[in-house]
C-alpha positions as a Python dict, from the first residue, in 0.01 Angstrom:
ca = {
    (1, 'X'): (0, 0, 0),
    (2, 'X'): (34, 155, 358),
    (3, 'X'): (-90, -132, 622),
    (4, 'X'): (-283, -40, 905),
    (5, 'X'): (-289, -281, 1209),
    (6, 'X'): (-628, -179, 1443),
    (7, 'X'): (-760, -303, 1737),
    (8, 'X'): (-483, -452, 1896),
    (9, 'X'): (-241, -450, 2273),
    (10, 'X'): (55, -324, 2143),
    (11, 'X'): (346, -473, 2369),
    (12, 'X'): (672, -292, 2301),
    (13, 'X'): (929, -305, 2613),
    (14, 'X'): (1156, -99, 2420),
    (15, 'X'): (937, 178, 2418),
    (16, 'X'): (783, 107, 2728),
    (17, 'X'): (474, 32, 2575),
    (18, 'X'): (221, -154, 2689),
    (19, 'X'): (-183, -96, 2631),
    (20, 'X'): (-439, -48, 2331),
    (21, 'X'): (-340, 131, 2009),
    (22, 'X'): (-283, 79, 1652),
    (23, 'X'): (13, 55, 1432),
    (24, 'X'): (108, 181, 1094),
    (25, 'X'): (325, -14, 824),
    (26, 'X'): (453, 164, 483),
    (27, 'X'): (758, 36, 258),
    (28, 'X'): (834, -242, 490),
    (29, 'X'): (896, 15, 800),
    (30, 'X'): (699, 96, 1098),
    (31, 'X'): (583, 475, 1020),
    (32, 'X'): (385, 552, 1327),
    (33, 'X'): (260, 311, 1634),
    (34, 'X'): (4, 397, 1925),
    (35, 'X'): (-218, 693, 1895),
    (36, 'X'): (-63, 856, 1620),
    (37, 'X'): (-95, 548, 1362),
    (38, 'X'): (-464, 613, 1250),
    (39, 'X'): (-444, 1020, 1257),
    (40, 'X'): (-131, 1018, 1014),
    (41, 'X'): (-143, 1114, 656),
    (42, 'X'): (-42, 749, 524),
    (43, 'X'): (-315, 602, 719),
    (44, 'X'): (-527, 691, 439),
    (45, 'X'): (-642, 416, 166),
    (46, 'X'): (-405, 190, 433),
    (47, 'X'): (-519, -180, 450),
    (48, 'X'): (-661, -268, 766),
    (49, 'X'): (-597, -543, 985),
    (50, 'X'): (-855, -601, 1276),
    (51, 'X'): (-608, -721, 1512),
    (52, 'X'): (-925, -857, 1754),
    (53, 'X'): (-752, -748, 2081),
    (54, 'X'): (-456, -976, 1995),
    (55, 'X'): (-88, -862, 2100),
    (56, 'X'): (101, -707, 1891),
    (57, 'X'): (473, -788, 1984),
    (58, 'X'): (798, -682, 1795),
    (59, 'X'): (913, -972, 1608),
    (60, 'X'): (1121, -1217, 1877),
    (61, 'X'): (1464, -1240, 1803),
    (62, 'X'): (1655, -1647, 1839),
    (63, 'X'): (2047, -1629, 1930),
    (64, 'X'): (2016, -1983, 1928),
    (65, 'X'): (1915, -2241, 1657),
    (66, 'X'): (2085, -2497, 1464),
    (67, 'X'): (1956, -2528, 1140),
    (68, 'X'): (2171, -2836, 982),
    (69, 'X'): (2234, -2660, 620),
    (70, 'X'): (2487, -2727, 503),
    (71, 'X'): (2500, -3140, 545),
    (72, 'X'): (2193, -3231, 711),
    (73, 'X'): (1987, -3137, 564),
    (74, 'X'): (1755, -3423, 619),
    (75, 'X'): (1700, -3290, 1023),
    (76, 'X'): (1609, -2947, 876),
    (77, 'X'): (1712, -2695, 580),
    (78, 'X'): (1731, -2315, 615),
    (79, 'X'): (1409, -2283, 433),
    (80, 'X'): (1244, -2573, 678),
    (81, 'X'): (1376, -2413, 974),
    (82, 'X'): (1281, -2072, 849),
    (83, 'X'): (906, -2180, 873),
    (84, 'X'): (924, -2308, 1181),
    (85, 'X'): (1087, -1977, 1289),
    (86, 'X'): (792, -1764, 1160),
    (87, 'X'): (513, -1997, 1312),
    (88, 'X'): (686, -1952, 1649),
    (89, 'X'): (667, -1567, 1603),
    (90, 'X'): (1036, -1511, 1542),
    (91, 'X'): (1140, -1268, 1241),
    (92, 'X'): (1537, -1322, 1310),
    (93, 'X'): (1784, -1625, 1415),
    (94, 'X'): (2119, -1639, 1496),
    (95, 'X'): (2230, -1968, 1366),
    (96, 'X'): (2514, -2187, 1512),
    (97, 'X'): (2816, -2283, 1315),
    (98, 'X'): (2813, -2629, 1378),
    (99, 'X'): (2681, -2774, 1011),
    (100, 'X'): (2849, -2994, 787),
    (101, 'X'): (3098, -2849, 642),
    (102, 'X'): (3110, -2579, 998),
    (103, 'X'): (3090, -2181, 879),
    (104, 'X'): (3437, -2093, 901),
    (105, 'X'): (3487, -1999, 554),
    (106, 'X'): (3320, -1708, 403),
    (107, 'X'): (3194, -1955, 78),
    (108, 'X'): (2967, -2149, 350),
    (109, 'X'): (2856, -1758, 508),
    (110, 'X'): (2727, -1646, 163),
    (111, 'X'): (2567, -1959, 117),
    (112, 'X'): (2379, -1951, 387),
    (113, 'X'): (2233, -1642, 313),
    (114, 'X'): (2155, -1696, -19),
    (115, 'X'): (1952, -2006, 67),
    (116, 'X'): (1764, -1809, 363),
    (117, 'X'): (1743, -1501, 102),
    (118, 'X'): (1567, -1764, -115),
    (119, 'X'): (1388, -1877, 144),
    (120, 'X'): (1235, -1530, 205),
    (121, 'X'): (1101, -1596, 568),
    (122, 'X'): (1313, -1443, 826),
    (123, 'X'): (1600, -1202, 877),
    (124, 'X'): (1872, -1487, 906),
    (125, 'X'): (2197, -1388, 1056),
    (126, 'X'): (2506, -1666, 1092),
    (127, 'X'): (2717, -1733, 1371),
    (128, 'X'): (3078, -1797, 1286),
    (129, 'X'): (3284, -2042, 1424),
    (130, 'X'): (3589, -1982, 1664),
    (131, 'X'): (3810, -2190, 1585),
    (132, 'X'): (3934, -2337, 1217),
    (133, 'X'): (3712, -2657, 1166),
    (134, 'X'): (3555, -2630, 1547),
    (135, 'X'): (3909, -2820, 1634),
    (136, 'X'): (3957, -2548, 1886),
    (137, 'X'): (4324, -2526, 1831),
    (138, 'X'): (4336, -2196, 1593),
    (139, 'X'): (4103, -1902, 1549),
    (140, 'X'): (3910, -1915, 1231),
    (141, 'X'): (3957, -1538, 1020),
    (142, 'X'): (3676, -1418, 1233),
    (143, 'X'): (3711, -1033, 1071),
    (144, 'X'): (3647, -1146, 700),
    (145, 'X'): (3366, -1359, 859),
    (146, 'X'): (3233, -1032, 978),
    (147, 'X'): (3249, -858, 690),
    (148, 'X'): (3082, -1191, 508),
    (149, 'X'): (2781, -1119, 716),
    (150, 'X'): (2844, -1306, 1070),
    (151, 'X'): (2704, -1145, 1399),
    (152, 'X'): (2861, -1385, 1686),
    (153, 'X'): (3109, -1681, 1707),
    (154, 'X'): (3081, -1992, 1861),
    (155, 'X'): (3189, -2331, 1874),
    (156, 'X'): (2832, -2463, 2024),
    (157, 'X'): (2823, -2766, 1997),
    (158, 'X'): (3187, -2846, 2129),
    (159, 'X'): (3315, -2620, 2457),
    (160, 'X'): (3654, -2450, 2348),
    (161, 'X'): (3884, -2615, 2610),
    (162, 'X'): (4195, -2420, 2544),
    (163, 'X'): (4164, -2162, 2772),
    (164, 'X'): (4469, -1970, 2565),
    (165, 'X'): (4276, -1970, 2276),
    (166, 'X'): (3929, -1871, 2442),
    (167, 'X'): (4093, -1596, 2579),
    (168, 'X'): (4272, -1503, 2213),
    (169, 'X'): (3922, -1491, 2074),
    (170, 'X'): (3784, -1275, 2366),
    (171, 'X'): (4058, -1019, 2281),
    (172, 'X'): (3992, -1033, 1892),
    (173, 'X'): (3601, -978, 1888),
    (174, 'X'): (3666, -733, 2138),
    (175, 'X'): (3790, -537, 1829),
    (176, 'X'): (3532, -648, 1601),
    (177, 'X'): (3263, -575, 1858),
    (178, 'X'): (3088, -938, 1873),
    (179, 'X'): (3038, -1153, 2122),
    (180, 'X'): (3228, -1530, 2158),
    (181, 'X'): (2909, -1731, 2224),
    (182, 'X'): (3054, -1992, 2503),
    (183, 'X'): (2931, -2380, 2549),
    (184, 'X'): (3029, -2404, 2885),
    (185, 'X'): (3132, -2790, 2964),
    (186, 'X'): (3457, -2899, 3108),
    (187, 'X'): (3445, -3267, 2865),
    (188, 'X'): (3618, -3440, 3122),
    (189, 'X'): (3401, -3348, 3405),
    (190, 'X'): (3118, -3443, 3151),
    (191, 'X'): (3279, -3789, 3068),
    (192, 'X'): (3048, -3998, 2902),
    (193, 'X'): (2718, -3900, 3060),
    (194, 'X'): (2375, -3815, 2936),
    (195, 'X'): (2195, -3708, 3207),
    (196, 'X'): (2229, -3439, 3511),
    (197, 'X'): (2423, -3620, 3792),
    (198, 'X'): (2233, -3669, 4089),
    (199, 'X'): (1967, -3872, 4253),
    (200, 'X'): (1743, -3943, 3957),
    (201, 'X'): (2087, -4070, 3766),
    (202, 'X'): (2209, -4281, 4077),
    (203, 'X'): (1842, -4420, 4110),
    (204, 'X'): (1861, -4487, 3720),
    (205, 'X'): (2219, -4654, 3737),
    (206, 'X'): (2278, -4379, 3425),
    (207, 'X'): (2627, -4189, 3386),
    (208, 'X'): (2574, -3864, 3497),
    (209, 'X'): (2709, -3482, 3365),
    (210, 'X'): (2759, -3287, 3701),
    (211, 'X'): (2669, -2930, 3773),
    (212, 'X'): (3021, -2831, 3794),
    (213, 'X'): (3174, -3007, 3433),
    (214, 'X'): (2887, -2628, 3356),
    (215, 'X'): (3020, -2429, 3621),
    (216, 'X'): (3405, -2470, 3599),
    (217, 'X'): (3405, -2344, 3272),
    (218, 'X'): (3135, -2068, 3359),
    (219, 'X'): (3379, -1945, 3611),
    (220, 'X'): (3726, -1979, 3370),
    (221, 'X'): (3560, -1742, 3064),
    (222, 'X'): (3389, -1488, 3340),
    (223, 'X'): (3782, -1446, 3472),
    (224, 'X'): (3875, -1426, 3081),
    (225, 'X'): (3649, -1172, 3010),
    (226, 'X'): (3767, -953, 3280),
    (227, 'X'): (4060, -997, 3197),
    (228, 'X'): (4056, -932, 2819),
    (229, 'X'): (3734, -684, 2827),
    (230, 'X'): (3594, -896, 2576),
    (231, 'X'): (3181, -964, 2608),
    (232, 'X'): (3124, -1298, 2649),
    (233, 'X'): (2764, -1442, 2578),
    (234, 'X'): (2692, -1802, 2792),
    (235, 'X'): (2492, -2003, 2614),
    (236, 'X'): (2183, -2232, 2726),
    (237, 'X'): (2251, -2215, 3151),
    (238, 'X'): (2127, -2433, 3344),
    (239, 'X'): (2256, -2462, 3709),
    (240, 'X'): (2204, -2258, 4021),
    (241, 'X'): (2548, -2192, 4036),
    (242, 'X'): (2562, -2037, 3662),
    (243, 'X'): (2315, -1792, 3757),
    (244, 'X'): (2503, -1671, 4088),
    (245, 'X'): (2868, -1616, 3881),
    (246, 'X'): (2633, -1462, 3608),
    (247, 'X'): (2466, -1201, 3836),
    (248, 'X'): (2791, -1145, 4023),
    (249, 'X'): (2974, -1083, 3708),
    (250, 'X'): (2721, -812, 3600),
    (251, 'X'): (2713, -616, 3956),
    (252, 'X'): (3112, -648, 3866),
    (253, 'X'): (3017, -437, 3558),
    (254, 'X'): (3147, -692, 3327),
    (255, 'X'): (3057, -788, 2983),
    (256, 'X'): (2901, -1098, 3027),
    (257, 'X'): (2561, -1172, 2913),
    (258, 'X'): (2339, -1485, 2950),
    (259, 'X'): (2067, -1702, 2777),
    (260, 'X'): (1822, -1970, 2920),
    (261, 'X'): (1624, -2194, 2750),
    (262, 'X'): (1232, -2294, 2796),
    (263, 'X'): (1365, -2637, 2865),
    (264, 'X'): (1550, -2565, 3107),
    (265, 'X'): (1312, -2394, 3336),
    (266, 'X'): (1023, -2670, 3240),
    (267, 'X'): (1156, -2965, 3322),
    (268, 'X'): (1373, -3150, 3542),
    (269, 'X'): (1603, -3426, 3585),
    (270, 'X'): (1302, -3658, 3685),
    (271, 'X'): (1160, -3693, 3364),
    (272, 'X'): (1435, -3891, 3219),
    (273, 'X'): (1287, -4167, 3422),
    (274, 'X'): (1041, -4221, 3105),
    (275, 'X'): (1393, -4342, 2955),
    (276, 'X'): (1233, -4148, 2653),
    (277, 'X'): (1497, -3927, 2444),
    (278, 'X'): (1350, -3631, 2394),
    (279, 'X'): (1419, -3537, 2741),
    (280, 'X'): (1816, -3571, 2641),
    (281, 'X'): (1971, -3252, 2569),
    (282, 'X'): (2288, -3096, 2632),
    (283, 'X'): (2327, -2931, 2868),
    (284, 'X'): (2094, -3169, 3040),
    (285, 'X'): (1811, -3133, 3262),
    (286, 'X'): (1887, -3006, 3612),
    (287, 'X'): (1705, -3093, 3902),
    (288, 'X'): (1424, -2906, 4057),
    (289, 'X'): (1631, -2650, 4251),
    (290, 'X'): (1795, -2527, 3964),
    (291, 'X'): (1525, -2448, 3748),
    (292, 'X'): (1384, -2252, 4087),
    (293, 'X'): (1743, -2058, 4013),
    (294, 'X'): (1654, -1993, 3669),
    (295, 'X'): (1322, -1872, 3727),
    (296, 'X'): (1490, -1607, 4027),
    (297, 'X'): (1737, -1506, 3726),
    (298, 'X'): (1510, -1430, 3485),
    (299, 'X'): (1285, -1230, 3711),
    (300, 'X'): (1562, -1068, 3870),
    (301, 'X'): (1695, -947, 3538),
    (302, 'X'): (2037, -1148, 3536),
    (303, 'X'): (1892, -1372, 3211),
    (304, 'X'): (1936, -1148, 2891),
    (305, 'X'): (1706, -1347, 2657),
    (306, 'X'): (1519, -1626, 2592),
    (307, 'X'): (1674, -1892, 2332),
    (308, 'X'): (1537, -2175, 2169),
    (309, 'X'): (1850, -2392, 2123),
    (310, 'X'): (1686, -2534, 1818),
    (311, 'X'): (1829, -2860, 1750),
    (312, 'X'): (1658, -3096, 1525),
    (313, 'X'): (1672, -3485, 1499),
    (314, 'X'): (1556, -3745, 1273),
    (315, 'X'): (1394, -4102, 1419),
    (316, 'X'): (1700, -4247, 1377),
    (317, 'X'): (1897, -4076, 1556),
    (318, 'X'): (1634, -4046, 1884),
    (319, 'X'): (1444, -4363, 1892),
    (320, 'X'): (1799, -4578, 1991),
    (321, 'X'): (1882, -4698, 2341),
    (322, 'X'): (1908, -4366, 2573),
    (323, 'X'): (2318, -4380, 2595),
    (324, 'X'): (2319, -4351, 2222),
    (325, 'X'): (2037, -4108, 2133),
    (326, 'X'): (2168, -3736, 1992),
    (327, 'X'): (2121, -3468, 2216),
    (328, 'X'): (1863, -3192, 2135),
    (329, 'X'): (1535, -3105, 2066),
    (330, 'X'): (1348, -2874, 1856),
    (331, 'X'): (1174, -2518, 2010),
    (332, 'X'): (1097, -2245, 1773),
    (333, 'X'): (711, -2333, 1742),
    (334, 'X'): (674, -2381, 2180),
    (335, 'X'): (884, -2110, 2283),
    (336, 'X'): (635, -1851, 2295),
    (337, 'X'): (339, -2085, 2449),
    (338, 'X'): (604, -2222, 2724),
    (339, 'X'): (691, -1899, 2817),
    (340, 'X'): (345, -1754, 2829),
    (341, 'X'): (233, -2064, 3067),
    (342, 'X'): (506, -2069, 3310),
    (343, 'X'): (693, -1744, 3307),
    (344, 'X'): (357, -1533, 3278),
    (345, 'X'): (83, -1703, 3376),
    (346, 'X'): (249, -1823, 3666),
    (347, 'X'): (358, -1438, 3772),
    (348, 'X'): (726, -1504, 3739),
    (349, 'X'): (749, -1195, 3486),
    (350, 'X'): (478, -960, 3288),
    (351, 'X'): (424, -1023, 2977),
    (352, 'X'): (596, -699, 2862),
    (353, 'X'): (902, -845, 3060),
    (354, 'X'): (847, -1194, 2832),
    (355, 'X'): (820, -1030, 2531),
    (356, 'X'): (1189, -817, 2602),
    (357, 'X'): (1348, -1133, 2678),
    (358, 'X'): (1227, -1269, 2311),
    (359, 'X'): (1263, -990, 2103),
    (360, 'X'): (1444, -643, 2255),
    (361, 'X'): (1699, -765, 2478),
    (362, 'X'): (1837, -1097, 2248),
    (363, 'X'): (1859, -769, 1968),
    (364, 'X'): (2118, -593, 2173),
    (365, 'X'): (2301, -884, 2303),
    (366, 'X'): (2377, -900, 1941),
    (367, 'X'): (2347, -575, 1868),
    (368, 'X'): (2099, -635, 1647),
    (369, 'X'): (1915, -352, 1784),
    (370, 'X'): (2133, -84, 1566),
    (371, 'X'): (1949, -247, 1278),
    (372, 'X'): (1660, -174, 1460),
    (373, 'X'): (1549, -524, 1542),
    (374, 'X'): (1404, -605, 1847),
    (375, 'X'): (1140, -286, 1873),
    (376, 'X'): (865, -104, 1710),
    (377, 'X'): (964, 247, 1737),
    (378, 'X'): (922, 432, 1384),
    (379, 'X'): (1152, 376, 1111),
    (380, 'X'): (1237, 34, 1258),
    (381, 'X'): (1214, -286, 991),
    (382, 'X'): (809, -377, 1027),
    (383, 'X'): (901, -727, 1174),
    (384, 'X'): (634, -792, 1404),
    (385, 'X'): (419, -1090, 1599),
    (386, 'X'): (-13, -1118, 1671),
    (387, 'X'): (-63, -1370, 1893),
    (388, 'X'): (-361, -1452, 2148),
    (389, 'X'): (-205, -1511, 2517),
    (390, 'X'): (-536, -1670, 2621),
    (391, 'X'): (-620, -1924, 2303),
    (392, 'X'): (-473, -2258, 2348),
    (393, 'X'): (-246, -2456, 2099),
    (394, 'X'): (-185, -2854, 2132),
    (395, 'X'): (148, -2932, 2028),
    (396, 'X'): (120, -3232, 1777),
    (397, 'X'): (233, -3266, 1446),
    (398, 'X'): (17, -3083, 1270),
    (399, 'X'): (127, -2771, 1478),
    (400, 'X'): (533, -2796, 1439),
    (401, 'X'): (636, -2660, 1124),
    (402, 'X'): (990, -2835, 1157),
    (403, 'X'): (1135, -3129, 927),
    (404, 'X'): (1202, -3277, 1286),
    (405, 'X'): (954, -3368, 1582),
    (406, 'X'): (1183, -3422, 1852),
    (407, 'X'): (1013, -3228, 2117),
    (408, 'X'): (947, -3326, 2446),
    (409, 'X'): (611, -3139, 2486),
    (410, 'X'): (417, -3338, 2281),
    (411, 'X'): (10, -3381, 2362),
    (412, 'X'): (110, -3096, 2598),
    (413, 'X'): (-184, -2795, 2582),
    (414, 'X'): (-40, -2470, 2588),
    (415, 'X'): (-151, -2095, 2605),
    (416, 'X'): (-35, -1859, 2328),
    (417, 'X'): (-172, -1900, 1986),
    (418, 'X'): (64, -1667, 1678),
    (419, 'X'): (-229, -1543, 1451),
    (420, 'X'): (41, -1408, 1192),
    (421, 'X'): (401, -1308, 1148),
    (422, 'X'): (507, -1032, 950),
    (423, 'X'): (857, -936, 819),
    (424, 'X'): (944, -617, 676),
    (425, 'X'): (535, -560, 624),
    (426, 'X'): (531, -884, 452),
    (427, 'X'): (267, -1138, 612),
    (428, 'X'): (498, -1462, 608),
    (429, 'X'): (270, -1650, 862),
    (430, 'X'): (-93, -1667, 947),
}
């Protein structure tokens, strides 16, 4: 049966659309959206959804989770991390190859998608690994991990050091047309620290990761990819100087595309002064100046998408001594509220802009989009988002969907409620 959405702000940067109207669902494609939805043929006998006034957003696309299956599945599982995908609004992840056994085989590929085809949540989509067991000292067979079903490759997690074989891998998915998804830190800049370097770490006695251990490595792949015309997709940023080499690399014309995290322009460096670990991530939290940088790149259009860097944690491996703790925390379920209450609210972007940094943009960074992901426009997969920008969630619990709860926003009151999550028509959430 055809389903009829009614009644609700349809949000669609991709078409530049942004105002009342309807939209119109048949075989698990969008048929017609706007003003032609309720006049067209199949709109007859369609059910109806009273959308309330609710947005209605193309489903948001993640580039960036870690979902721990294969290994660890204890943190999360596909199907686990799935859920929490769909209660944040997102119909597709990207996720990272770092699991247990990593994805650089096409056995572990085709696993992974037949547990997330079990799963039957989201569009799932792997990221392959760049080198042979994330050793970094040989590429993995990234073409038959293509053709296995991998969109990306990266070695997040661990930054590929060898600058020969970064640029090897630049050069190869050139051909294949996928991006190398960098973690830029130089390790022995980084040494042994687990905080940003600077006055809160001096004042805290704690071993510090500096700006530049980031930025060095930032500035070595942007030279690779103009050299090998490769595109080159920076993962989680975080300084003030990331975003300059960023933005100058794109006036350059280059193929270099970017992701930020709400993290990183929510909180600083300070709050690691609760000595509490789920303000420990890597990269870390930057001081107060850069996240003023990250806000100027993402309203100036330099920041290509919004990620969640989803990384779950168990008790264990948290509530330990700071030095110790894993890095990470989890961020499918607060992306959307985060970014509604200090991107939107707070007139750094629109919302339209918001909603193309979740869902239209990450698609062609991936290039996604030429599965139609990412938009509304008719004949596109019927992945879509209602969510109320003005009713309030509290992040406890109750509200994250995740095996894990390492989340720094806890008790934190946040605008941006998801009423229901659909994926190819199919209501998976709400």
């Amino acid at each position: 049966m055809p389903l009829l959405v009614k009644n609700v702000r349809l949000v669609d940067p991709a078409q530049n659309l942004d105002g009342p109207g309807d939209l119109l669902v048949a075989e698990g494609k969008v048929v017609a959206i706007g003003a032609d939805a309720v006049s067209h043929p199949q709109a007859k006998g369609a059910e109806i959804v009273d959308g309330g006034g609710a947005v209605l957003a193309p489903g948001f696309v993640d580039l960036h989770v870690h979902f721990r299956e294969p290994g660890q599945t204890r943190k999360e599982s596909i199907e686990t991390g799935s859920r929490a995908a769909i209660a944040g609004g997102f119909t597709s992840v990207c996720a990272m190859a770092n699991t247990k056994p990593v994805n650089d085989s096409v056995a572990i590929t085709e696993m992974m998608l037949t547990r997330a085809a079990k799963a039957d949540l989201c569009r799932y989509f792997p990221i392959g690994t760049v080198s042979r067991e994330m050793k970094g000292e040989e590429l993995a067979d990234m073409g038959t991990l293509k053709a296995a079903g991998c969109v990306a490759f990266s070695d997040d997690g661990l930054p590929i050091s060898n600058a020969s074989l970064m640029r090897r891998a630049l050069e190869y998915t050139r051909w294949l047309e996928v991006p190398v998804v960098a973690h830029e830190e130089d390790r022995d800049l980084a040494g042994k620290g687990y905080m940003h370097e600077g006055a809160v770490s001096a004042s805290l006695g704690c071993l510090g990761i500096p700006a530049a251990a980031e930025e060095a490595m930032v500035a070595r792949d942007i030279v690779l990819a103009e050299h090998t015309g490769g595109h080159l997709h920076l993962a989680h940023l975080s300084t003030k100087g990331s975003m300059r080499m960023v933005r100058e690399a794109k006036a350059r014309g280059l193929k270099v595309t970017c992701e930020v995290t709400p993290h990183h322009f929510a909180l600083s460096d300070k709050e690691l002064m609760k000595f509490d670990s789920d303000y420990k991530m890597n990269p870390p939290l930057r001081t107060e100046s850069d996240i003023l940088a990250v806000l100027e790149a993402i309203a100036d259009g330099t920041v290509d998408a919004i990620a969640t860097d989803h990384a779950p944690h168990g008790w264990d491996d948290k509530e330990v001594e700071l030095p110790i703790a894993a890095f990470g925390i989890i961020g499918l379920e607060t992306a959307l509220p985060l970014t509604l209450e200090l991107l939107v609210n707070r007139k750094v972007i629109s919302l339209s802009r918001a909603v193309g940094l979740l869902a239209w943009e990450p698609a062609k960074v991936f290039h996604l989009d030429h599965q139609g992901l990412g938009s509304l426009k008719p004949g596109a997969p019927a992945d879509f988002v209602l969510f109320d920008p003005s009713a309030s969630v509290q992040v406890d619990r109750a509200f994250i969907q995740s095996k894990s709860y390492n989340t720094p926003f806890k008790g934190w009151s946040l605008p941006g409620k998801v009423l229901g999550t659909w994926v190819g028509g199919k209501k998976v959430w709400g």
